[in-house]
Coordinates of C-alpha atoms in Angstrom, one line a residue:
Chain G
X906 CA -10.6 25.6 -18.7
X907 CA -11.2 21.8 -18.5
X908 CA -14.3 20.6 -15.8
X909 CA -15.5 17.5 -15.3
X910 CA -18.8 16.9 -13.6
X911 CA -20.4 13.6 -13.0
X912 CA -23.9 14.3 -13.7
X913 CA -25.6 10.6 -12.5
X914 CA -24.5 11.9 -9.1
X915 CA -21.7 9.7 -8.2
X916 CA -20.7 9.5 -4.6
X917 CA -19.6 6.8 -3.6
X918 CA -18.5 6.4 0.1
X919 CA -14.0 6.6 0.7
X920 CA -13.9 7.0 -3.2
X921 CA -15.7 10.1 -4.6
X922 CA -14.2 13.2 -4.3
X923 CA -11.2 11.5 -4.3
X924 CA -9.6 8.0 -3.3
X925 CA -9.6 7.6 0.8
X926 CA -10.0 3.9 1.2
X927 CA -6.5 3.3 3.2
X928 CA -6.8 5.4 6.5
X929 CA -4.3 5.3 9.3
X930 CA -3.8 1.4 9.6
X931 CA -1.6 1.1 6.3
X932 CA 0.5 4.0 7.1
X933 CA 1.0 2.6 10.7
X934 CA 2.2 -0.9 9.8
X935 CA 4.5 1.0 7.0
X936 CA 5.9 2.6 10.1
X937 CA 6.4 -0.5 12.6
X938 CA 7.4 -2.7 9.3
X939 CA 10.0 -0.7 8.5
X940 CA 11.3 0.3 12.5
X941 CA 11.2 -3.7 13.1
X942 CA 12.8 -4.0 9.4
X943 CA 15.5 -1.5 10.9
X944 CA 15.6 -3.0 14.5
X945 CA 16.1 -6.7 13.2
X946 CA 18.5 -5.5 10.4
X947 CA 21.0 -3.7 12.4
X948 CA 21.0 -6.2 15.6
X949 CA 21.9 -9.2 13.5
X950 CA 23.9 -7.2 11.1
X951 CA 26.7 -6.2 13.9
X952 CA 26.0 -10.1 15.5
X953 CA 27.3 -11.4 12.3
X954 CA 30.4 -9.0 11.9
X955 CA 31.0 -10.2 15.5
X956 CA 30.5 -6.4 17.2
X957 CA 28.1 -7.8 19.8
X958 CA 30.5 -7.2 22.7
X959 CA 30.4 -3.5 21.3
X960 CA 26.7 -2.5 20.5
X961 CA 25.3 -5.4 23.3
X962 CA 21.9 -2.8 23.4
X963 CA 21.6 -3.3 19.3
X964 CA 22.7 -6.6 19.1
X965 CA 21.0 -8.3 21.8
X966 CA 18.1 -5.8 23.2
X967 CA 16.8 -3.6 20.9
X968 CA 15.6 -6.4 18.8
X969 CA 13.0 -7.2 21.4
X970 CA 10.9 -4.5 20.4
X971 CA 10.5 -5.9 16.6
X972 CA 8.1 -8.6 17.2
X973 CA 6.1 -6.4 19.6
X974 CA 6.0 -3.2 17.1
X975 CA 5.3 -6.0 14.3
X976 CA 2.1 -7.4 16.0
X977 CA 0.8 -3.9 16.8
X978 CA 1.2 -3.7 12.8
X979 CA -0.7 -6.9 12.0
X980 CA -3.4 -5.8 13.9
X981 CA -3.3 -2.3 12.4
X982 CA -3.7 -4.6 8.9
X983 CA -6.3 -6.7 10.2
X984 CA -8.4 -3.7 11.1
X985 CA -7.9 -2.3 7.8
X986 CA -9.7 -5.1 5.8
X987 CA -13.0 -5.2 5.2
X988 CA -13.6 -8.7 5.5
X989 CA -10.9 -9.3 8.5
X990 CA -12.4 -12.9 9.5
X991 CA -11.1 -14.1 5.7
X992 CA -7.9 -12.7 6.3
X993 CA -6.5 -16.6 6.2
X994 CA -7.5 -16.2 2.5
X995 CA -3.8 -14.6 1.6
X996 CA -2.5 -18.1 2.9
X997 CA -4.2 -20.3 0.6
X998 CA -2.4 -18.8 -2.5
X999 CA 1.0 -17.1 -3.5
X1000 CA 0.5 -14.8 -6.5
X1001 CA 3.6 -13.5 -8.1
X1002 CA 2.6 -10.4 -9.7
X1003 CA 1.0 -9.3 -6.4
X1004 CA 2.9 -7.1 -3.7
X1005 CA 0.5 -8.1 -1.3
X1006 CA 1.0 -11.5 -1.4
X1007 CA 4.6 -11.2 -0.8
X1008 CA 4.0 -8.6 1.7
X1009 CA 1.7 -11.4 3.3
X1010 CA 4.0 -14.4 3.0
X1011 CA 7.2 -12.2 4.3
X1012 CA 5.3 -10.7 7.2
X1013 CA 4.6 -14.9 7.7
X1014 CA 7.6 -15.7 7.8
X1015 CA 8.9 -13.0 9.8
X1016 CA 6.5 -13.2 12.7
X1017 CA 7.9 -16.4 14.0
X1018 CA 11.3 -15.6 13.0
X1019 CA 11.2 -12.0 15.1
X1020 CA 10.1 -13.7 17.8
X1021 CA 13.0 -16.3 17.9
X1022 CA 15.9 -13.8 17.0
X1023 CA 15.5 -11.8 20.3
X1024 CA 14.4 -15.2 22.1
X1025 CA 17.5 -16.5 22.4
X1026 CA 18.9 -13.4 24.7
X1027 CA 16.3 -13.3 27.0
X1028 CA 18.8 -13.1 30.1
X1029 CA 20.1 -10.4 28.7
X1030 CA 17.2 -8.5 27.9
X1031 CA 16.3 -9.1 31.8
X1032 CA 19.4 -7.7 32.6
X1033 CA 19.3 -4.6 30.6
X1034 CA 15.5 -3.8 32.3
X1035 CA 16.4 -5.2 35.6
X1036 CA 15.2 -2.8 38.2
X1037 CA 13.7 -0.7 35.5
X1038 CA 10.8 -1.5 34.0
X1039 CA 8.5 -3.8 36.6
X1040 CA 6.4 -5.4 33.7
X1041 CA 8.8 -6.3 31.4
X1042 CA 11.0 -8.4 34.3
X1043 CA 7.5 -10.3 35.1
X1044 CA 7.2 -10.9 32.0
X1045 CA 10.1 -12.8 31.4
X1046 CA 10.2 -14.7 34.5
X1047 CA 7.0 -16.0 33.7
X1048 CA 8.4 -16.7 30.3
X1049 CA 11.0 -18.7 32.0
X1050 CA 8.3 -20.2 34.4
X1051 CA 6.3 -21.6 31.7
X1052 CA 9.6 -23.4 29.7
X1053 CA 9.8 -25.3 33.6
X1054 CA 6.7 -26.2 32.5
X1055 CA 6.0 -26.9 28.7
X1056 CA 9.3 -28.7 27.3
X1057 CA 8.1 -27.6 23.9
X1058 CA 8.9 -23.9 25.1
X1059 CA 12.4 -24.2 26.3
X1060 CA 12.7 -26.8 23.5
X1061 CA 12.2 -23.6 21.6
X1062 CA 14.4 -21.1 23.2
X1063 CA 17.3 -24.0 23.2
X1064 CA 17.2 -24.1 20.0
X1065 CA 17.2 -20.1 19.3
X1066 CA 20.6 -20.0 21.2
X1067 CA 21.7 -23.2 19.9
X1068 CA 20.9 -22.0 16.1
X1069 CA 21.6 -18.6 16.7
X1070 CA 23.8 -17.8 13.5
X1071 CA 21.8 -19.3 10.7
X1072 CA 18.7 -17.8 12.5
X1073 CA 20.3 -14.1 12.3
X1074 CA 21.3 -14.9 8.5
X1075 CA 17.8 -15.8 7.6
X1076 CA 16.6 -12.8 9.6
X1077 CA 18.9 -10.1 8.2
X1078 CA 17.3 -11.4 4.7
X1079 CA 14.2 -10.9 5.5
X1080 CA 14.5 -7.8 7.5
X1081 CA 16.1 -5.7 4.0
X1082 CA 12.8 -8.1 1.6
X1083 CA 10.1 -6.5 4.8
X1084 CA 12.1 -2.9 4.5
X1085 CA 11.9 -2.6 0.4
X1086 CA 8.4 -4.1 0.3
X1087 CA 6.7 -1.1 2.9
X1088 CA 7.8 1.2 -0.5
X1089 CA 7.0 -1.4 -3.4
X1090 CA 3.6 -2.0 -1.7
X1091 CA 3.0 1.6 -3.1
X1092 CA 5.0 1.8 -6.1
X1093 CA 3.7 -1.4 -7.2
X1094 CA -0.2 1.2 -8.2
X1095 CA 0.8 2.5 -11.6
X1096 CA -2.6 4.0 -11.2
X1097 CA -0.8 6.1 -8.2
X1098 CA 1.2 8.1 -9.8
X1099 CA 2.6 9.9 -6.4
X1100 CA 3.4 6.0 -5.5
X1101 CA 4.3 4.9 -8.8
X1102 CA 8.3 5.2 -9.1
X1103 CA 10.9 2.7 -8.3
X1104 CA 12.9 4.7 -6.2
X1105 CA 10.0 4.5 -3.5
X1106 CA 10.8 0.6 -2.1
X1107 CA 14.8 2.1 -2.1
X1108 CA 13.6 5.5 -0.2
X1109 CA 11.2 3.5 2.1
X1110 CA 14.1 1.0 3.2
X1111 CA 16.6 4.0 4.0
X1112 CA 13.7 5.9 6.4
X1113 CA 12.9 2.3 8.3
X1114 CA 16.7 1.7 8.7
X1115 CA 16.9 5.2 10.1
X1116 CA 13.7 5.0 12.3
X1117 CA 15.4 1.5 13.9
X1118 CA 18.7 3.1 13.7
X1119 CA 16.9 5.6 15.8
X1120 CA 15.4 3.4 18.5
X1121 CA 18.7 1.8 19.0
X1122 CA 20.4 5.1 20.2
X1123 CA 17.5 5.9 22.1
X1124 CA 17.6 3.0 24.2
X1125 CA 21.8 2.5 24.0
X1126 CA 23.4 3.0 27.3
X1127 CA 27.2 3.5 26.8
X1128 CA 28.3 6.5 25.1
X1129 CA 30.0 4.5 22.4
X1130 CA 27.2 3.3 21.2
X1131 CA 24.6 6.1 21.3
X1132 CA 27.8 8.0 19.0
X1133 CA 28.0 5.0 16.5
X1134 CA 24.1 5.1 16.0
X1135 CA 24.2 8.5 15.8
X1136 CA 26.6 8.9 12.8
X1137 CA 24.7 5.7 11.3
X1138 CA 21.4 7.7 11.3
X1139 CA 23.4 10.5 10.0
X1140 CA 24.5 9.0 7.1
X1141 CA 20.9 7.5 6.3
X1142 CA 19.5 11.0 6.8
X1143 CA 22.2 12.1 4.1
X1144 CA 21.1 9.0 1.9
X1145 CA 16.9 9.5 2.2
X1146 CA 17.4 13.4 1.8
X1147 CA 19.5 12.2 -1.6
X1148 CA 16.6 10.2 -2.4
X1149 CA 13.5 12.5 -1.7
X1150 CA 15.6 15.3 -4.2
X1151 CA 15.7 12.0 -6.7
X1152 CA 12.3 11.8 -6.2
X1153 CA 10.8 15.0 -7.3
X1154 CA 13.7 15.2 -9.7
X1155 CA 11.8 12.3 -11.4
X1156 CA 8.5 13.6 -11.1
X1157 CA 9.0 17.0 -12.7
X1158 CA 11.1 15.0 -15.6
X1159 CA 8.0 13.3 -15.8
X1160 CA 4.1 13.0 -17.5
X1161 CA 1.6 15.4 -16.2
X1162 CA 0.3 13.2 -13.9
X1163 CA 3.4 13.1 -12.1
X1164 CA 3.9 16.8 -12.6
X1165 CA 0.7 17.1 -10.8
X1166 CA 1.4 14.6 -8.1
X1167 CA 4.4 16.4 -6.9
X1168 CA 2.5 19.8 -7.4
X1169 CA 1.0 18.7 -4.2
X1170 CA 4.3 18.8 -2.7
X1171 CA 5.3 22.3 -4.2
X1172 CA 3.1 24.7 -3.3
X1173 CA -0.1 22.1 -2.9
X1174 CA -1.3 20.9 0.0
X1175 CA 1.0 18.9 1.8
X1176 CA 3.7 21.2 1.0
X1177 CA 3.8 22.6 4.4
X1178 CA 3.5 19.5 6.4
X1179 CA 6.5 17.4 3.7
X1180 CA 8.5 20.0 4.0
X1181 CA 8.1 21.9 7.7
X1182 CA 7.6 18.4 9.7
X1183 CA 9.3 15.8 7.9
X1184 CA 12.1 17.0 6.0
X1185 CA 12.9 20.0 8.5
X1186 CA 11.5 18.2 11.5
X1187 CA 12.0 15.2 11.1
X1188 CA 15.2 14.5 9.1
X1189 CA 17.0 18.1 9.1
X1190 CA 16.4 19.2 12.9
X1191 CA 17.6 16.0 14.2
X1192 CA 21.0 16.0 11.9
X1193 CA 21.9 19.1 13.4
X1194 CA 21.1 17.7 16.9
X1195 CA 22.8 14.7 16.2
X1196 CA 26.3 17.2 14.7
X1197 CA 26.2 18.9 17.5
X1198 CA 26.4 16.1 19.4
X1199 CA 29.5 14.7 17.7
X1200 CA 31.1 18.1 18.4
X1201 CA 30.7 17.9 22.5
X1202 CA 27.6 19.4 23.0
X1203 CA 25.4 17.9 25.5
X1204 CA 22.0 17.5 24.2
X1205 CA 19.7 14.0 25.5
X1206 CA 19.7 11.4 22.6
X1207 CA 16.4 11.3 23.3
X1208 CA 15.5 14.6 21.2
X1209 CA 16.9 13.8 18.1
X1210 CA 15.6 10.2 18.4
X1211 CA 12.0 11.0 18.9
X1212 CA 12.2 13.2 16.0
X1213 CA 13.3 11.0 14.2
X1214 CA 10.6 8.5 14.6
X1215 CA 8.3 11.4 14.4
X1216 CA 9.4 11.9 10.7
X1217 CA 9.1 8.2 9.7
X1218 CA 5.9 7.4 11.2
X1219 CA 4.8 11.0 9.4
X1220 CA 6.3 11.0 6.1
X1221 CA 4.1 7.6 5.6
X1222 CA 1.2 9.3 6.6
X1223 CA 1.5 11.7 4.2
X1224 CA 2.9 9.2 1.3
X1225 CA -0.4 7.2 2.0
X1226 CA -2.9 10.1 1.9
X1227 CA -1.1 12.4 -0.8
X1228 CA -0.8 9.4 -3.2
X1229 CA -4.8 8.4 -3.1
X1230 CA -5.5 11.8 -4.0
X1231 CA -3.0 11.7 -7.3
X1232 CA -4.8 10.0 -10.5
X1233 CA -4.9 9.2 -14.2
X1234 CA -6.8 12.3 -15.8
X1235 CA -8.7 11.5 -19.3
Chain W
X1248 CA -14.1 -14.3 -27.7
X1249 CA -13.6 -10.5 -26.4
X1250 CA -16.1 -8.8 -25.1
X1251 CA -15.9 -4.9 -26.0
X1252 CA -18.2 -1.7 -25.3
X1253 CA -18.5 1.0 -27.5
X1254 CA -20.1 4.4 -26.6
X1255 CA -21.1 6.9 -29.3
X1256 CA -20.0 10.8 -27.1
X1257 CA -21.8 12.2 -30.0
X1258 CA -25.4 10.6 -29.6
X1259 CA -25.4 10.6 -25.4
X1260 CA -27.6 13.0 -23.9
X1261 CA -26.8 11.9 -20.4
X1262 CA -30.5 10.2 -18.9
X1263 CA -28.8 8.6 -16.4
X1264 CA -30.9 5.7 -17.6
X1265 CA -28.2 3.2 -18.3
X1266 CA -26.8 4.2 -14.6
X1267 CA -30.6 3.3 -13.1
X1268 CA -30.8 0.1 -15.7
X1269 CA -27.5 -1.2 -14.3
X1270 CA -28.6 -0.3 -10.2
X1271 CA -31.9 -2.3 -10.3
X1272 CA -30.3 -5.5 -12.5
X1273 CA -27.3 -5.9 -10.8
X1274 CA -28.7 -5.1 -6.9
X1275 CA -26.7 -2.3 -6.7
X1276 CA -26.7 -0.8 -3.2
X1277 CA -28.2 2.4 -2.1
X1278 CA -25.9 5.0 -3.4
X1279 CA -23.4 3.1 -5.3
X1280 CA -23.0 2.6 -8.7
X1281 CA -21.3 0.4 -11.5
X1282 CA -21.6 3.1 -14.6
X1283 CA -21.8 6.8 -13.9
X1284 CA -22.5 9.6 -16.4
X1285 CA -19.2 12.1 -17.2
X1286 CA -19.9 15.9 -18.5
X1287 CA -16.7 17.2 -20.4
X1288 CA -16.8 20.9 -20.3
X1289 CA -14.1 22.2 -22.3
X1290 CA -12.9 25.9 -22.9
X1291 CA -13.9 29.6 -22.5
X1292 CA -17.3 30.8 -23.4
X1293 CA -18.6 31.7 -26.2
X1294 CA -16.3 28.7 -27.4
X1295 CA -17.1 25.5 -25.2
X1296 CA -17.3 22.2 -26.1
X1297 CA -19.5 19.4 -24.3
X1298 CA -18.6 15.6 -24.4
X1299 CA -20.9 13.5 -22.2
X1300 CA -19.5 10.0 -21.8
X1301 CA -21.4 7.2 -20.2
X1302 CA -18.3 5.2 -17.8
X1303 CA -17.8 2.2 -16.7
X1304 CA -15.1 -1.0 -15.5
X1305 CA -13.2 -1.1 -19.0
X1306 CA -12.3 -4.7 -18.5
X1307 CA -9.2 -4.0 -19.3
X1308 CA -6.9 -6.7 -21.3
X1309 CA -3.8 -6.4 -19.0
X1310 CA -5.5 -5.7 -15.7
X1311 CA -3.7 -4.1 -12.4
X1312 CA -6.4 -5.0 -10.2
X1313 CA -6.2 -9.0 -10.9
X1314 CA -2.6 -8.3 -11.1
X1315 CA -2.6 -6.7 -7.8
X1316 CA -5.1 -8.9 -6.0
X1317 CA -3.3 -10.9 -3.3
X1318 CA -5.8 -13.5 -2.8
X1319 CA -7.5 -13.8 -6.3
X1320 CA -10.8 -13.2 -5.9
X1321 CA -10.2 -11.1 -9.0
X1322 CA -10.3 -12.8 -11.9
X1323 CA -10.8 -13.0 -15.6
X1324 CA -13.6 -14.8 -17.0
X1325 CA -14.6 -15.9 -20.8
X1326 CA -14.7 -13.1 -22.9
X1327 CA -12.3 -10.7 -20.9
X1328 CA -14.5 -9.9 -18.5
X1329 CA -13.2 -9.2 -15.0
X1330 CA -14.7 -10.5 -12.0
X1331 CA -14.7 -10.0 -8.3
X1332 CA -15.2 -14.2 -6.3
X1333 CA -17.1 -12.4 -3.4
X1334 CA -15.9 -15.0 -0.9
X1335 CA -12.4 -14.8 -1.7
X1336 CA -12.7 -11.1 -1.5
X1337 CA -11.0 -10.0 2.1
X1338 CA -11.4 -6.6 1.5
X1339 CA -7.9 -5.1 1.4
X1340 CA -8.6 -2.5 -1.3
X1341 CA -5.3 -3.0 -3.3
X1342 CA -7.6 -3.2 -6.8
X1343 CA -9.5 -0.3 -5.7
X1344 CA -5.7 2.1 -5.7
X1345 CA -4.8 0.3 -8.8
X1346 CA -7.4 0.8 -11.2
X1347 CA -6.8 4.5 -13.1
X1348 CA -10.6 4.4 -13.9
X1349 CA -11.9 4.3 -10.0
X1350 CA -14.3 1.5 -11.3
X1351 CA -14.6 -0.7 -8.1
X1352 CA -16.0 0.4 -4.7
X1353 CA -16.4 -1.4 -1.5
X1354 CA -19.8 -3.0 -1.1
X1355 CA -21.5 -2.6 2.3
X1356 CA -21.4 -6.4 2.5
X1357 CA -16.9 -5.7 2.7
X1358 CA -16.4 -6.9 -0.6
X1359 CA -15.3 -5.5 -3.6
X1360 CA -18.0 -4.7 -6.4
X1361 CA -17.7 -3.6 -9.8
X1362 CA -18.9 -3.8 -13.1
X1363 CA -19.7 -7.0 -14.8
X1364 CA -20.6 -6.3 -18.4
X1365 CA -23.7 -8.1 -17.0
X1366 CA -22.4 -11.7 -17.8
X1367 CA -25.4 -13.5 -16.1
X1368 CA -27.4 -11.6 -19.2
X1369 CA -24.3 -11.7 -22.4
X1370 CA -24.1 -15.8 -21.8
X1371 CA -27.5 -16.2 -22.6
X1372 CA -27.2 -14.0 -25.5
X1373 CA -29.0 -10.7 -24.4
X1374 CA -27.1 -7.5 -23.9
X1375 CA -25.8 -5.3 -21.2
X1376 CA -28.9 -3.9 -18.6
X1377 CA -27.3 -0.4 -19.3
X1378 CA -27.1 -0.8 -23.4
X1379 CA -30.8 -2.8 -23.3
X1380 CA -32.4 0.2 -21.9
X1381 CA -30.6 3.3 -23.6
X1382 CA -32.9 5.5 -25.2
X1383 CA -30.7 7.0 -27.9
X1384 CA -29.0 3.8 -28.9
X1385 CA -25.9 5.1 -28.0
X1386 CA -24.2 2.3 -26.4
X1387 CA -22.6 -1.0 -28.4
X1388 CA -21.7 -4.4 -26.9
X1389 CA -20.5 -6.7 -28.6
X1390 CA -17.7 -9.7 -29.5
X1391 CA -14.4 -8.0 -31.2
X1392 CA -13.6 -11.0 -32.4
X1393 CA -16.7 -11.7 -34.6
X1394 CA -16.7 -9.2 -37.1
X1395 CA -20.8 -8.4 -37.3
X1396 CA -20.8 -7.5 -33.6
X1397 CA -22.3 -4.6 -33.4
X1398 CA -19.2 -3.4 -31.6
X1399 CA -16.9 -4.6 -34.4
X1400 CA -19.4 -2.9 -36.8
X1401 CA -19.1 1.0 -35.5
X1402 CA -15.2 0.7 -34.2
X1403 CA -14.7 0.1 -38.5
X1404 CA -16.9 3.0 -39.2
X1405 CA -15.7 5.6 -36.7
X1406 CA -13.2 7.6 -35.0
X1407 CA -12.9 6.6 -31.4
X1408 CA -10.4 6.8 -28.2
X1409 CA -9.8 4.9 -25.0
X1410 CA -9.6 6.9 -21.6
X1411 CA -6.3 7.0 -20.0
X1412 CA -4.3 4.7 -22.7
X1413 CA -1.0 5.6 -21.1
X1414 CA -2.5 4.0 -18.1
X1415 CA -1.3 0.8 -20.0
X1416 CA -3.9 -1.3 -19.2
X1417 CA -5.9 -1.3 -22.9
X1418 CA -9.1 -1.0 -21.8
X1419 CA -11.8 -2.3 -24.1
X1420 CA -14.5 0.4 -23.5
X1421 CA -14.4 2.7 -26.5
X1422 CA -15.4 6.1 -26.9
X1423 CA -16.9 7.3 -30.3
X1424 CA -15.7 10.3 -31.3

């Protein structure tokens, strides 16, 4: 038997027992990066292959919901750092070698971009909530108040529409460089050894695809649509169940720490919550939903979708706080 | 110049002192520390071994937490020491997951604090707080690159091993064995 004591009587505050420094906020914006990743991806995916006459909710709604879900996650990150007030201290330098810095300068980037993407359909956004959601119709007519008002804004929304395919080139890019980094954030801690393995950024990508693929279907109207999301999400459920069997493939294949890391997984302490809520609940449960569904039965999309979302926003919770515990042991 | 610890397992008795030396020079806040004492116990009684190592940052030569820093207020100074610009520091914690030796901390102040092989003192030519006060004369500081370092001196004469070299980050603390 092997103990380790420290006998100075270290106890340092989020980092003794074990690593708890990164609480709910980085798990969160994980979530909402990868949804918006999924939302933006899919809506100016189909807009490019000209399908926007056939998924009109993906193409030209949905995508409203990425710059909102995207704030809630910059705020989520802003609460996370210690020193919030420097956080303009990422923008004064680009460091290679750092995920961080990427993840800083894409979120950037994307911010503005997110915003002007779904911009440029604002009629038809008003359209699709029209006599359904009070707030949301204000808010665009006072949107469309204040262009009347400040040429720079309609200058702005003018240009969305007039622009609109390079703008939904540039965003696609970015939407797949936001959905790898949520994963290579973590992968990127060799020290991590739950986190440290390249199929993470991959695996990551797949389960915000799904999560946007998701929200899509949820909010669909025509039946065509809500099936053609559904068999998307099926087929990303089949790919990120592929990669989570990859996954702890690798880890057993690998060095004790790994060994150990996924030991938390089998029979461990997460095992219950991995595999009961997220794989089962959250990628398996909803499959079989979303089968049935193909096969006639009547069940609300809503189920499967929430379910769905459920499992993403979960199985980063658990990646976050099952990978601080995992460590180097000497 | 490469600044290098060496720490003789064999000779510690675990005070504590260098852990108290290190708090009072360096400021360290209530309950926080920048070296900490390990206990090793090893085996099944009657057979047991002991090794009692005295821990610290290992200013490591390839480094994941400058690597990972986004803003770099982590840095490497003369000598291979790595350092934390306090005002650059915004407190996002991504040195803290990647170093394997859990050597940095958030200081109350929401900065990141570590170990600084006490460069205010080694520029002027004095050693480390923690190897200055150790009773047993365990502890070695030194410049691997001149040759009658004390450090230099003891890694010819003895056995000795890193922590956690599969890490990858060759870290420059050494362990006498």
């Amino acid at each position: 038997m092997k103990e380790e004591l420290f006998v100075s009587g270290r106890n340092i505050p989020f980092i003794d027992p074990v690593l708890h420094i990164w609480h709910w906020q980085i798990p969160l914006y994980l979530f909402v990066g990868g949804l918006a990743a999924g939302l933006i991806f899919f809506s100016t995916y189909f807009y490019l292959t000209g399908k926007e006459k056939e998924y009109p909710i993906a193409v030209q709604v949905a995508p409203f919901l990425a710059p909102i879900v995207i704030v809630l996650g910059l705020i989520a990150l802003l609460l996370d750092l210690r020193h919030p007030a420097f956080f303009w201290q990422l923008y004064t330098t680009i460091r290679f070698d750092s995920p961080m810095s990427w993840g800083a300068w894409t979120l950037g980037a994307v911010m503005p971009l997110s915003v002007l993407w779904p911009l440029s359909y604002l009629t038809e956004i008003r359209a699709y909530f029209d006599g359904k959601n009070r707030y949301i119709i204000n808010l665009i007519d006072w949107i469309f108040k204040m262009m009347k008002q400040y040429w720079i804004i309609e200058w702005v929304y003018k240009l969305s529409i007039e622009y609109r395919k390079p703008i939904a080139i540039v965003n696609m890019v970015l939407s797949i460089i936001l959905g790898v980094y949520t994963g290579i954030l973590l992968s990127a801690f060799n020290a991590r050894p739950l986190w440290n393995t390249s199929l993470l950024g991959p695996l990551f990508l797949v389960s915000g695809l799904s999560t946007g693929a998701a929200a899509i279907m949820w909010m669909a109207k025509s039946h065509h649509e809500k099936i053609a999301f559904s068999k998307i999400d099926l087929i990303l459920i089949g790919v990120e169940l592929f990669f989570i069997v990859h996954l702890f493939m690798g880890f057993l294949a690998s060095t004790a720490v790994q060994q150990e890391a996924a030991g938390l997984f089998l029979g461990g302490e997460f095992t219950a919550v991995f595999w009961g809520f997220f794989v089962v609940g959250g990628l398996v449960f909803p499959a079989i939903l979303e089968i049935l569904e193909l096969y006639g039965f009547k069940i609300p999309i809503s189920i499967p979708a929430f379910f769905i979302l459920f499992g993403g926003a979960l199985f980063r919770f658990i990646m976050v706080d099952a990978g601080q515990i995992t460590r180097y042991l000497y | 110049m490469r600044y290098a610890m060496a720490m003789d397992t064999k000779k510690c008795v675990g005070c504590s002192d260098c852990v108290v030396a290190c708090q009072t020079e360096n400021n360290v806040p209530h309950g926080f520390c920048r070296d900490w004492i390990v206990e090793n116990v090893d085996g099944t009684y009657p057979n047991l071994e002991m090794e009692i190592r005295s821990e610290r940052c290992n200013q490591c030569e390839d480094t994941p937490c400058v690597r990972t820093c986004p803003t770099g207020a982590s840095h490497i100074i003369e000598g291979g020491i790595v350092k934390v610009t306090h005002v650059e520091c915004i407190g996002c914690g991504a040195c803290i997951q990647a170093c394997p030796y859990d050597a940095r901390y958030f200081h109350p102040d929401g900065y990141v604090d570590k170990c600084t092989f006490c460069d205010h003192r080694v520029s002027k030519g004095q050693d480390t707080a923690c190897v200055a006060v150790c009773p047993t004369k365990c502890l070695y500081f030194g410049d691997l690159h001149d040759e009658n370092s004390p450090v230099s001196k003891i890694l010819r004469e003895r056995k000795w091993k890193v922590n956690a070299p599969e890490a990858g980050t060759k870290p420059q603390v050494y362990f006498l064995i």
